[in-house]
Short mmCIF file of N, CA, C and O in Angstrom, two decimals:
data_model
loop_
_atom_site.label_atom_id
_atom_site.label_comp_id
_atom_site.label_asym_id
_atom_site.label_seq_id
_atom_site.Cartn_x
_atom_site.Cartn_y
_atom_site.Cartn_z
N MET I 1 -20.74 -7.71 31.83
CA MET I 1 -19.46 -8.28 31.42
C MET I 1 -19.67 -9.24 30.24
O MET I 1 -18.91 -9.24 29.30
N ARG I 2 -20.68 -10.07 30.35
CA ARG I 2 -20.96 -11.05 29.31
C ARG I 2 -21.35 -10.36 27.99
O ARG I 2 -20.96 -10.81 26.92
N ASN I 3 -22.10 -9.26 28.08
CA ASN I 3 -22.49 -8.50 26.89
C ASN I 3 -21.27 -7.90 26.20
O ASN I 3 -21.21 -7.86 24.97
N ASN I 4 -20.31 -7.41 26.98
CA ASN I 4 -19.09 -6.85 26.41
C ASN I 4 -18.29 -7.91 25.66
O ASN I 4 -17.76 -7.65 24.58
N LEU I 5 -18.20 -9.09 26.25
CA LEU I 5 -17.47 -10.18 25.62
C LEU I 5 -18.15 -10.62 24.32
O LEU I 5 -17.48 -10.83 23.30
N LEU I 6 -19.46 -10.69 24.34
CA LEU I 6 -20.22 -11.05 23.14
C LEU I 6 -20.03 -9.99 22.05
O LEU I 6 -19.83 -10.32 20.88
N PHE I 7 -20.06 -8.72 22.43
CA PHE I 7 -19.86 -7.63 21.48
C PHE I 7 -18.47 -7.71 20.84
O PHE I 7 -18.33 -7.58 19.62
N LEU I 8 -17.43 -7.94 21.64
CA LEU I 8 -16.07 -8.08 21.12
C LEU I 8 -15.94 -9.28 20.19
O LEU I 8 -15.25 -9.22 19.17
N LEU I 9 -16.60 -10.36 20.53
CA LEU I 9 -16.58 -11.55 19.69
C LEU I 9 -17.23 -11.28 18.33
O LEU I 9 -16.72 -11.68 17.29
N ILE I 10 -18.33 -10.57 18.33
CA ILE I 10 -19.02 -10.23 17.07
C ILE I 10 -18.14 -9.31 16.22
O ILE I 10 -18.00 -9.52 15.01
N ILE I 11 -17.52 -8.31 16.84
CA ILE I 11 -16.62 -7.40 16.11
C ILE I 11 -15.45 -8.18 15.52
O ILE I 11 -15.08 -7.98 14.35
N ALA I 12 -14.86 -9.09 16.28
CA ALA I 12 -13.74 -9.89 15.78
C ALA I 12 -14.18 -10.77 14.62
O ALA I 12 -13.47 -10.91 13.62
N LEU I 13 -15.35 -11.35 14.72
CA LEU I 13 -15.88 -12.21 13.66
C LEU I 13 -16.11 -11.40 12.38
O LEU I 13 -15.76 -11.85 11.28
N VAL I 14 -16.67 -10.22 12.51
CA VAL I 14 -16.88 -9.34 11.35
C VAL I 14 -15.52 -8.97 10.75
O VAL I 14 -15.34 -8.96 9.53
N GLY I 15 -14.53 -8.70 11.60
CA GLY I 15 -13.19 -8.36 11.13
C GLY I 15 -12.56 -9.49 10.32
O GLY I 15 -11.92 -9.25 9.30
N VAL I 16 -12.76 -10.71 10.75
CA VAL I 16 -12.20 -11.87 10.03
C VAL I 16 -12.80 -11.96 8.63
O VAL I 16 -12.08 -12.17 7.65
N PHE I 17 -14.10 -11.79 8.50
CA PHE I 17 -14.75 -11.95 7.20
C PHE I 17 -14.62 -10.74 6.29
O PHE I 17 -14.90 -10.84 5.10
N THR I 18 -14.22 -9.60 6.82
CA THR I 18 -14.07 -8.40 5.99
C THR I 18 -12.62 -7.97 5.85
O THR I 18 -12.34 -6.86 5.41
N ASN I 19 -11.70 -8.83 6.21
CA ASN I 19 -10.27 -8.54 6.09
C ASN I 19 -9.92 -8.35 4.61
O ASN I 19 -10.21 -9.21 3.79
N PRO I 20 -9.31 -7.21 4.23
CA PRO I 20 -9.03 -6.93 2.81
C PRO I 20 -8.03 -7.92 2.20
O PRO I 20 -7.11 -8.39 2.87
N SER I 21 -8.21 -8.18 0.92
CA SER I 21 -7.33 -9.09 0.18
C SER I 21 -6.03 -8.38 -0.22
O SER I 21 -5.91 -7.16 -0.10
N LEU I 22 -5.08 -9.17 -0.73
CA LEU I 22 -3.82 -8.61 -1.22
C LEU I 22 -4.09 -7.60 -2.33
O LEU I 22 -3.45 -6.54 -2.39
N GLU I 23 -5.05 -7.88 -3.20
CA GLU I 23 -5.37 -6.97 -4.30
C GLU I 23 -5.84 -5.61 -3.78
O GLU I 23 -5.50 -4.57 -4.35
N LYS I 24 -6.59 -5.60 -2.69
CA LYS I 24 -7.03 -4.32 -2.11
C LYS I 24 -5.85 -3.55 -1.55
O LYS I 24 -5.79 -2.32 -1.65
N HIS I 25 -4.90 -4.26 -0.95
CA HIS I 25 -3.70 -3.59 -0.42
C HIS I 25 -2.89 -2.99 -1.58
O HIS I 25 -2.44 -1.85 -1.49
N GLN I 26 -2.71 -3.76 -2.66
CA GLN I 26 -1.98 -3.25 -3.82
C GLN I 26 -2.71 -2.07 -4.44
O GLN I 26 -2.08 -1.09 -4.84
N SER I 27 -4.02 -2.15 -4.53
CA SER I 27 -4.82 -1.07 -5.10
C SER I 27 -4.70 0.21 -4.26
O SER I 27 -4.62 1.31 -4.81
N ALA I 28 -4.66 0.07 -2.95
CA ALA I 28 -4.52 1.23 -2.08
C ALA I 28 -3.18 1.92 -2.31
O ALA I 28 -3.11 3.15 -2.37
N VAL I 29 -2.11 1.13 -2.44
CA VAL I 29 -0.80 1.70 -2.71
C VAL I 29 -0.81 2.37 -4.08
O VAL I 29 -0.31 3.48 -4.25
N ARG I 30 -1.40 1.70 -5.07
CA ARG I 30 -1.48 2.26 -6.43
C ARG I 30 -2.24 3.59 -6.43
O ARG I 30 -1.81 4.56 -7.05
N ASP I 31 -3.35 3.65 -5.70
CA ASP I 31 -4.14 4.88 -5.63
C ASP I 31 -3.36 6.00 -4.94
O ASP I 31 -3.43 7.16 -5.35
N GLN I 32 -2.63 5.67 -3.90
CA GLN I 32 -1.82 6.67 -3.19
C GLN I 32 -0.76 7.23 -4.13
O GLN I 32 -0.53 8.44 -4.17
N VAL I 33 -0.13 6.36 -4.90
CA VAL I 33 0.91 6.79 -5.84
C VAL I 33 0.31 7.65 -6.95
O VAL I 33 0.89 8.64 -7.37
N ALA I 34 -0.89 7.30 -7.40
CA ALA I 34 -1.54 8.04 -8.49
C ALA I 34 -1.86 9.46 -8.09
O ALA I 34 -1.98 10.33 -8.95
N GLU I 35 -2.00 9.73 -6.80
CA GLU I 35 -2.34 11.07 -6.33
C GLU I 35 -1.16 12.03 -6.36
O GLU I 35 -1.35 13.23 -6.23
N LEU I 36 0.04 11.52 -6.52
CA LEU I 36 1.21 12.39 -6.52
C LEU I 36 1.22 13.26 -7.77
O LEU I 36 1.09 12.78 -8.88
N LYS I 37 1.40 14.54 -7.59
CA LYS I 37 1.37 15.48 -8.72
C LYS I 37 2.72 16.18 -8.93
O LYS I 37 2.87 16.97 -9.83
N GLU I 38 3.71 15.90 -8.10
CA GLU I 38 4.97 16.64 -8.14
C GLU I 38 5.74 16.46 -9.44
O GLU I 38 6.59 17.26 -9.76
N ILE I 39 5.47 15.39 -10.19
CA ILE I 39 6.26 15.13 -11.39
C ILE I 39 5.51 15.48 -12.67
O ILE I 39 5.93 15.13 -13.75
N ASP I 40 4.41 16.24 -12.55
CA ASP I 40 3.59 16.57 -13.71
C ASP I 40 4.37 17.25 -14.82
O ASP I 40 4.15 16.98 -15.99
N GLY I 41 5.27 18.14 -14.48
CA GLY I 41 5.96 18.89 -15.52
C GLY I 41 7.12 18.15 -16.16
O GLY I 41 7.64 18.58 -17.18
N ASP I 42 7.54 17.05 -15.59
CA ASP I 42 8.74 16.35 -16.07
C ASP I 42 8.48 15.43 -17.25
O ASP I 42 9.33 15.28 -18.11
N VAL I 43 7.33 14.78 -17.29
CA VAL I 43 7.04 13.78 -18.32
C VAL I 43 5.60 13.99 -18.77
O VAL I 43 4.75 14.31 -17.97
N ASN I 44 5.32 13.79 -20.05
CA ASN I 44 3.94 13.91 -20.53
C ASN I 44 3.18 12.62 -20.26
O ASN I 44 3.76 11.55 -20.24
N GLY I 45 1.87 12.71 -20.09
CA GLY I 45 1.05 11.52 -19.93
C GLY I 45 0.39 11.43 -18.58
O GLY I 45 0.49 12.32 -17.75
N ASP I 46 -0.27 10.33 -18.37
CA ASP I 46 -0.98 10.07 -17.13
C ASP I 46 -0.02 9.99 -15.95
O ASP I 46 1.07 9.45 -16.05
N THR I 47 -0.44 10.49 -14.79
CA THR I 47 0.41 10.53 -13.60
C THR I 47 0.92 9.15 -13.20
O THR I 47 2.10 8.98 -12.93
N LEU I 48 0.06 8.16 -13.18
CA LEU I 48 0.47 6.82 -12.79
C LEU I 48 1.48 6.25 -13.78
O LEU I 48 2.47 5.63 -13.39
N LYS I 49 1.25 6.46 -15.07
CA LYS I 49 2.19 5.96 -16.07
C LYS I 49 3.53 6.66 -15.95
O LYS I 49 4.58 6.04 -16.09
N LYS I 50 3.50 7.97 -15.68
CA LYS I 50 4.75 8.72 -15.52
C LYS I 50 5.54 8.17 -14.34
O LYS I 50 6.73 7.92 -14.43
N LEU I 51 4.84 8.00 -13.22
CA LEU I 51 5.51 7.49 -12.04
C LEU I 51 6.00 6.07 -12.25
O LEU I 51 7.10 5.73 -11.85
N GLY I 52 5.21 5.28 -12.93
CA GLY I 52 5.63 3.92 -13.25
C GLY I 52 6.88 3.92 -14.11
O GLY I 52 7.81 3.14 -13.89
N ALA I 53 6.93 4.81 -15.10
CA ALA I 53 8.11 4.91 -15.96
C ALA I 53 9.32 5.35 -15.16
O ALA I 53 10.41 4.79 -15.30
N LEU I 54 9.14 6.36 -14.30
CA LEU I 54 10.26 6.85 -13.50
C LEU I 54 10.76 5.79 -12.53
O LEU I 54 11.95 5.53 -12.42
N LEU I 55 9.83 5.16 -11.81
CA LEU I 55 10.24 4.11 -10.87
C LEU I 55 10.78 2.90 -11.61
O LEU I 55 11.71 2.25 -11.15
N GLY I 56 10.19 2.61 -12.76
CA GLY I 56 10.67 1.49 -13.55
C GLY I 56 12.12 1.68 -13.96
O GLY I 56 12.93 0.76 -13.86
N ASP I 57 12.46 2.87 -14.38
CA ASP I 57 13.85 3.16 -14.73
C ASP I 57 14.75 3.07 -13.51
O ASP I 57 15.87 2.60 -13.58
N ALA I 58 14.23 3.54 -12.38
CA ALA I 58 15.04 3.59 -11.16
C ALA I 58 15.32 2.20 -10.60
O ALA I 58 16.39 1.95 -10.08
N ILE I 59 14.38 1.29 -10.72
CA ILE I 59 14.56 -0.02 -10.08
C ILE I 59 14.54 -1.17 -11.07
O ILE I 59 14.43 -2.32 -10.69
N GLY I 60 14.65 -0.86 -12.34
CA GLY I 60 14.79 -1.91 -13.35
C GLY I 60 13.50 -2.62 -13.70
O GLY I 60 13.54 -3.76 -14.15
N LEU I 61 12.36 -2.01 -13.53
CA LEU I 61 11.08 -2.63 -13.88
C LEU I 61 10.40 -1.79 -14.95
O LEU I 61 10.66 -0.60 -15.07
N ASN I 62 9.52 -2.39 -15.72
CA ASN I 62 8.85 -1.68 -16.80
C ASN I 62 7.66 -0.86 -16.33
O ASN I 62 7.41 0.21 -16.84
N THR I 63 6.90 -1.35 -15.39
CA THR I 63 5.68 -0.65 -15.00
C THR I 63 5.50 -0.67 -13.50
O THR I 63 6.07 -1.50 -12.79
N MET I 64 4.66 0.26 -13.05
CA MET I 64 4.33 0.30 -11.64
C MET I 64 3.58 -0.96 -11.22
O MET I 64 3.72 -1.43 -10.11
N GLU I 65 2.79 -1.50 -12.14
CA GLU I 65 2.02 -2.72 -11.85
C GLU I 65 2.95 -3.87 -11.45
O GLU I 65 2.70 -4.58 -10.48
N LYS I 66 4.02 -4.06 -12.20
CA LYS I 66 4.98 -5.11 -11.88
C LYS I 66 5.62 -4.85 -10.53
O LYS I 66 5.84 -5.77 -9.74
N TYR I 67 5.93 -3.59 -10.28
CA TYR I 67 6.56 -3.25 -9.01
C TYR I 67 5.63 -3.62 -7.85
O TYR I 67 6.06 -4.23 -6.87
N LEU I 68 4.35 -3.26 -7.97
CA LEU I 68 3.40 -3.57 -6.90
C LEU I 68 3.22 -5.07 -6.73
O LEU I 68 3.15 -5.57 -5.61
N ASN I 69 3.12 -5.79 -7.84
CA ASN I 69 2.93 -7.24 -7.75
C ASN I 69 4.09 -7.94 -7.07
O ASN I 69 3.91 -8.95 -6.40
N ASN I 70 5.28 -7.40 -7.22
CA ASN I 70 6.47 -8.04 -6.67
C ASN I 70 6.89 -7.51 -5.30
O ASN I 70 7.66 -8.16 -4.61
N ASN I 71 6.42 -6.32 -4.92
CA ASN I 71 6.97 -5.69 -3.73
C ASN I 71 5.95 -5.25 -2.68
O ASN I 71 6.32 -4.65 -1.69
N VAL I 72 4.69 -5.52 -2.90
CA VAL I 72 3.67 -5.24 -1.89
C VAL I 72 3.13 -6.58 -1.42
O VAL I 72 2.77 -7.42 -2.22
N LYS I 73 3.14 -6.78 -0.10
CA LYS I 73 2.56 -8.01 0.42
C LYS I 73 1.65 -7.69 1.58
O LYS I 73 1.67 -6.59 2.13
N ARG I 74 0.85 -8.66 1.93
CA ARG I 74 -0.15 -8.53 2.99
C ARG I 74 0.19 -9.53 4.08
O ARG I 74 0.35 -10.71 3.83
N GLU I 75 0.31 -9.02 5.30
CA GLU I 75 0.50 -9.91 6.45
C GLU I 75 -0.85 -10.06 7.14
O GLU I 75 -1.40 -9.11 7.68
N ASP I 76 -1.38 -11.27 7.10
CA ASP I 76 -2.71 -11.55 7.63
C ASP I 76 -2.64 -11.77 9.14
O ASP I 76 -1.96 -12.67 9.62
N LEU I 77 -3.36 -10.95 9.87
CA LEU I 77 -3.46 -11.09 11.32
C LEU I 77 -4.85 -11.58 11.73
O LEU I 77 -5.26 -11.42 12.87
N LYS I 78 -5.55 -12.17 10.78
CA LYS I 78 -6.90 -12.74 10.91
C LYS I 78 -7.99 -11.68 11.07
O LYS I 78 -8.87 -11.59 10.26
N VAL I 79 -7.93 -10.85 12.10
CA VAL I 79 -8.95 -9.82 12.31
C VAL I 79 -8.65 -8.59 11.46
O VAL I 79 -9.55 -7.89 11.03
N CYS I 80 -7.38 -8.33 11.20
CA CYS I 80 -6.95 -7.23 10.34
C CYS I 80 -5.71 -7.71 9.58
O CYS I 80 -5.27 -8.84 9.75
N SER I 81 -5.16 -6.86 8.72
CA SER I 81 -3.96 -7.22 7.98
C SER I 81 -3.07 -5.99 7.82
O SER I 81 -3.54 -4.86 7.91
N LEU I 82 -1.79 -6.24 7.60
CA LEU I 82 -0.83 -5.16 7.43
C LEU I 82 -0.38 -5.10 5.97
O LEU I 82 -0.15 -6.12 5.34
N THR I 83 -0.23 -3.88 5.45
CA THR I 83 0.31 -3.67 4.12
C THR I 83 1.81 -3.49 4.27
O THR I 83 2.26 -2.63 5.02
N LYS I 84 2.58 -4.30 3.57
CA LYS I 84 4.03 -4.22 3.65
C LYS I 84 4.58 -3.91 2.27
O LYS I 84 4.18 -4.52 1.29
N LEU I 85 5.51 -2.97 2.20
CA LEU I 85 6.14 -2.55 0.96
C LEU I 85 7.63 -2.77 1.08
O LEU I 85 8.24 -2.41 2.10
N LYS I 86 8.22 -3.37 0.06
CA LYS I 86 9.65 -3.63 0.07
C LYS I 86 10.39 -2.34 -0.21
O LYS I 86 10.25 -1.74 -1.27
N ILE I 87 11.15 -1.89 0.77
CA ILE I 87 11.91 -0.65 0.67
C ILE I 87 13.36 -0.97 1.01
O ILE I 87 13.65 -1.44 2.11
N ASN I 88 14.25 -0.73 0.06
CA ASN I 88 15.68 -1.00 0.23
C ASN I 88 15.95 -2.43 0.70
O ASN I 88 16.75 -2.67 1.59
N GLY I 89 15.25 -3.39 0.13
CA GLY I 89 15.49 -4.80 0.41
C GLY I 89 14.73 -5.37 1.60
O GLY I 89 14.71 -6.58 1.79
N ASP I 90 14.12 -4.52 2.42
CA ASP I 90 13.38 -4.99 3.58
C ASP I 90 11.91 -4.57 3.45
O ASP I 90 11.61 -3.51 2.93
N TYR I 91 11.02 -5.42 3.96
CA TYR I 91 9.60 -5.08 3.96
C TYR I 91 9.30 -4.19 5.15
O TYR I 91 9.66 -4.51 6.28
N LYS I 92 8.64 -3.07 4.87
CA LYS I 92 8.27 -2.11 5.90
C LYS I 92 6.75 -1.98 5.92
O LYS I 92 6.12 -1.92 4.87
N THR I 93 6.16 -1.95 7.10
CA THR I 93 4.71 -1.79 7.23
C THR I 93 4.34 -0.36 6.87
O THR I 93 4.84 0.59 7.47
N VAL I 94 3.47 -0.23 5.85
CA VAL I 94 3.06 1.10 5.38
C VAL I 94 1.56 1.33 5.51
O VAL I 94 1.06 2.38 5.14
N GLY I 95 0.82 0.33 6.01
CA GLY I 95 -0.62 0.50 6.15
C GLY I 95 -1.25 -0.64 6.91
O GLY I 95 -0.60 -1.63 7.25
N ILE I 96 -2.54 -0.47 7.16
CA ILE I 96 -3.31 -1.50 7.86
C ILE I 96 -4.66 -1.66 7.17
O ILE I 96 -5.23 -0.69 6.68
N GLY I 97 -5.13 -2.89 7.10
CA GLY I 97 -6.42 -3.17 6.49
C GLY I 97 -7.36 -3.80 7.51
O GLY I 97 -6.96 -4.70 8.24
N ALA I 98 -8.58 -3.29 7.54
CA ALA I 98 -9.59 -3.83 8.45
C ALA I 98 -10.97 -3.45 7.95
O ALA I 98 -11.15 -2.37 7.37
N PHE I 99 -11.93 -4.34 8.14
CA PHE I 99 -13.33 -4.09 7.79
C PHE I 99 -13.49 -3.67 6.32
O PHE I 99 -14.26 -2.78 6.00
N GLY I 100 -12.71 -4.30 5.44
CA GLY I 100 -12.84 -4.06 4.01
C GLY I 100 -12.11 -2.84 3.48
O GLY I 100 -12.14 -2.56 2.30
N LYS I 101 -11.43 -2.10 4.33
CA LYS I 101 -10.72 -0.88 3.93
C LYS I 101 -9.23 -1.03 4.21
O LYS I 101 -8.83 -1.79 5.09
N VAL I 102 -8.42 -0.29 3.44
CA VAL I 102 -6.98 -0.26 3.66
C VAL I 102 -6.60 1.19 3.92
O VAL I 102 -6.93 2.08 3.14
N PHE I 103 -5.91 1.42 5.02
CA PHE I 103 -5.47 2.76 5.40
C PHE I 103 -3.95 2.78 5.36
O PHE I 103 -3.29 2.01 6.05
N LEU I 104 -3.39 3.67 4.52
CA LEU I 104 -1.94 3.76 4.37
C LEU I 104 -1.37 4.90 5.20
O LEU I 104 -2.01 5.93 5.37
N PHE I 105 -0.16 4.69 5.67
CA PHE I 105 0.55 5.72 6.41
C PHE I 105 1.23 6.64 5.39
O PHE I 105 1.26 6.36 4.20
N ASP I 106 1.80 7.72 5.84
CA ASP I 106 2.47 8.68 4.95
C ASP I 106 3.78 8.14 4.38
O ASP I 106 4.36 8.74 3.49
N ASP I 107 4.26 6.99 4.86
CA ASP I 107 5.52 6.42 4.39
C ASP I 107 5.51 6.13 2.89
O ASP I 107 6.53 6.22 2.24
N VAL I 108 4.37 5.74 2.35
CA VAL I 108 4.29 5.39 0.93
C VAL I 108 4.62 6.61 0.08
O VAL I 108 5.44 6.55 -0.83
N LYS I 109 4.00 7.74 0.39
CA LYS I 109 4.25 8.97 -0.36
C LYS I 109 5.72 9.38 -0.23
O LYS I 109 6.35 9.76 -1.21
N GLY I 110 6.27 9.28 0.96
CA GLY I 110 7.66 9.65 1.18
C GLY I 110 8.61 8.76 0.39
O GLY I 110 9.59 9.24 -0.18
N PHE I 111 8.34 7.47 0.34
CA PHE I 111 9.18 6.54 -0.41
C PHE I 111 9.18 6.87 -1.89
O PHE I 111 10.21 6.92 -2.54
N VAL I 112 7.99 7.13 -2.44
CA VAL I 112 7.88 7.44 -3.86
C VAL I 112 8.57 8.76 -4.18
O VAL I 112 9.30 8.87 -5.16
N GLU I 113 8.36 9.76 -3.34
CA GLU I 113 9.01 11.05 -3.57
C GLU I 113 10.53 10.91 -3.51
O GLU I 113 11.26 11.54 -4.27
N GLU I 114 11.02 10.06 -2.61
CA GLU I 114 12.46 9.81 -2.51
C GLU I 114 12.99 9.19 -3.80
O GLU I 114 14.04 9.58 -4.31
N LYS I 115 12.26 8.22 -4.36
CA LYS I 115 12.68 7.58 -5.62
C LYS I 115 12.67 8.58 -6.77
O LYS I 115 13.56 8.58 -7.61
N VAL I 116 11.67 9.46 -6.80
CA VAL I 116 11.60 10.47 -7.86
C VAL I 116 12.78 11.43 -7.75
O VAL I 116 13.40 11.78 -8.75
N GLU I 117 13.14 11.82 -6.54
CA GLU I 117 14.29 12.71 -6.34
C GLU I 117 15.58 12.03 -6.79
O GLU I 117 16.45 12.68 -7.38
N GLU I 118 15.74 10.74 -6.51
CA GLU I 118 16.93 10.01 -6.95
C GLU I 118 17.04 10.04 -8.47
O GLU I 118 18.13 10.16 -9.02
N ILE I 119 15.92 9.93 -9.15
CA ILE I 119 15.92 9.91 -10.61
C ILE I 119 16.30 11.28 -11.16
O ILE I 119 17.04 11.40 -12.12
N ARG I 120 15.78 12.32 -10.52
CA ARG I 120 16.06 13.69 -10.99
C ARG I 120 17.50 14.07 -10.85
O ARG I 120 18.01 14.91 -11.58
N GLU I 121 18.21 13.52 -9.88
CA GLU I 121 19.61 13.90 -9.61
C GLU I 121 20.57 13.33 -10.59
O GLU I 121 20.52 12.71 -11.47
#
């Protein structure tokens, strides 16, 4: 029993010191967005720049970078952290960060695809 408690304490301690920063959460969202290829034929240029331009037009921002800086936040739970993205005025949890990594749910891709469809219509 004592060994199990010690093991859990060590794992928690490692989690605290390897909890990803806000920049890692933003980078994970940026990387997920960069992987989208559905808009390749609509605009010339790099995928991230195209998506940034499309989203920028849709939400009144110039670049995807500004959007991420203003709308992605990190909720620190000490051992791990949550990636939150502002969607329709409310922050929604779209990922989790632990042990130096950020894992995003499929919600990010769905949100971006939804914004691209709004622009196309």
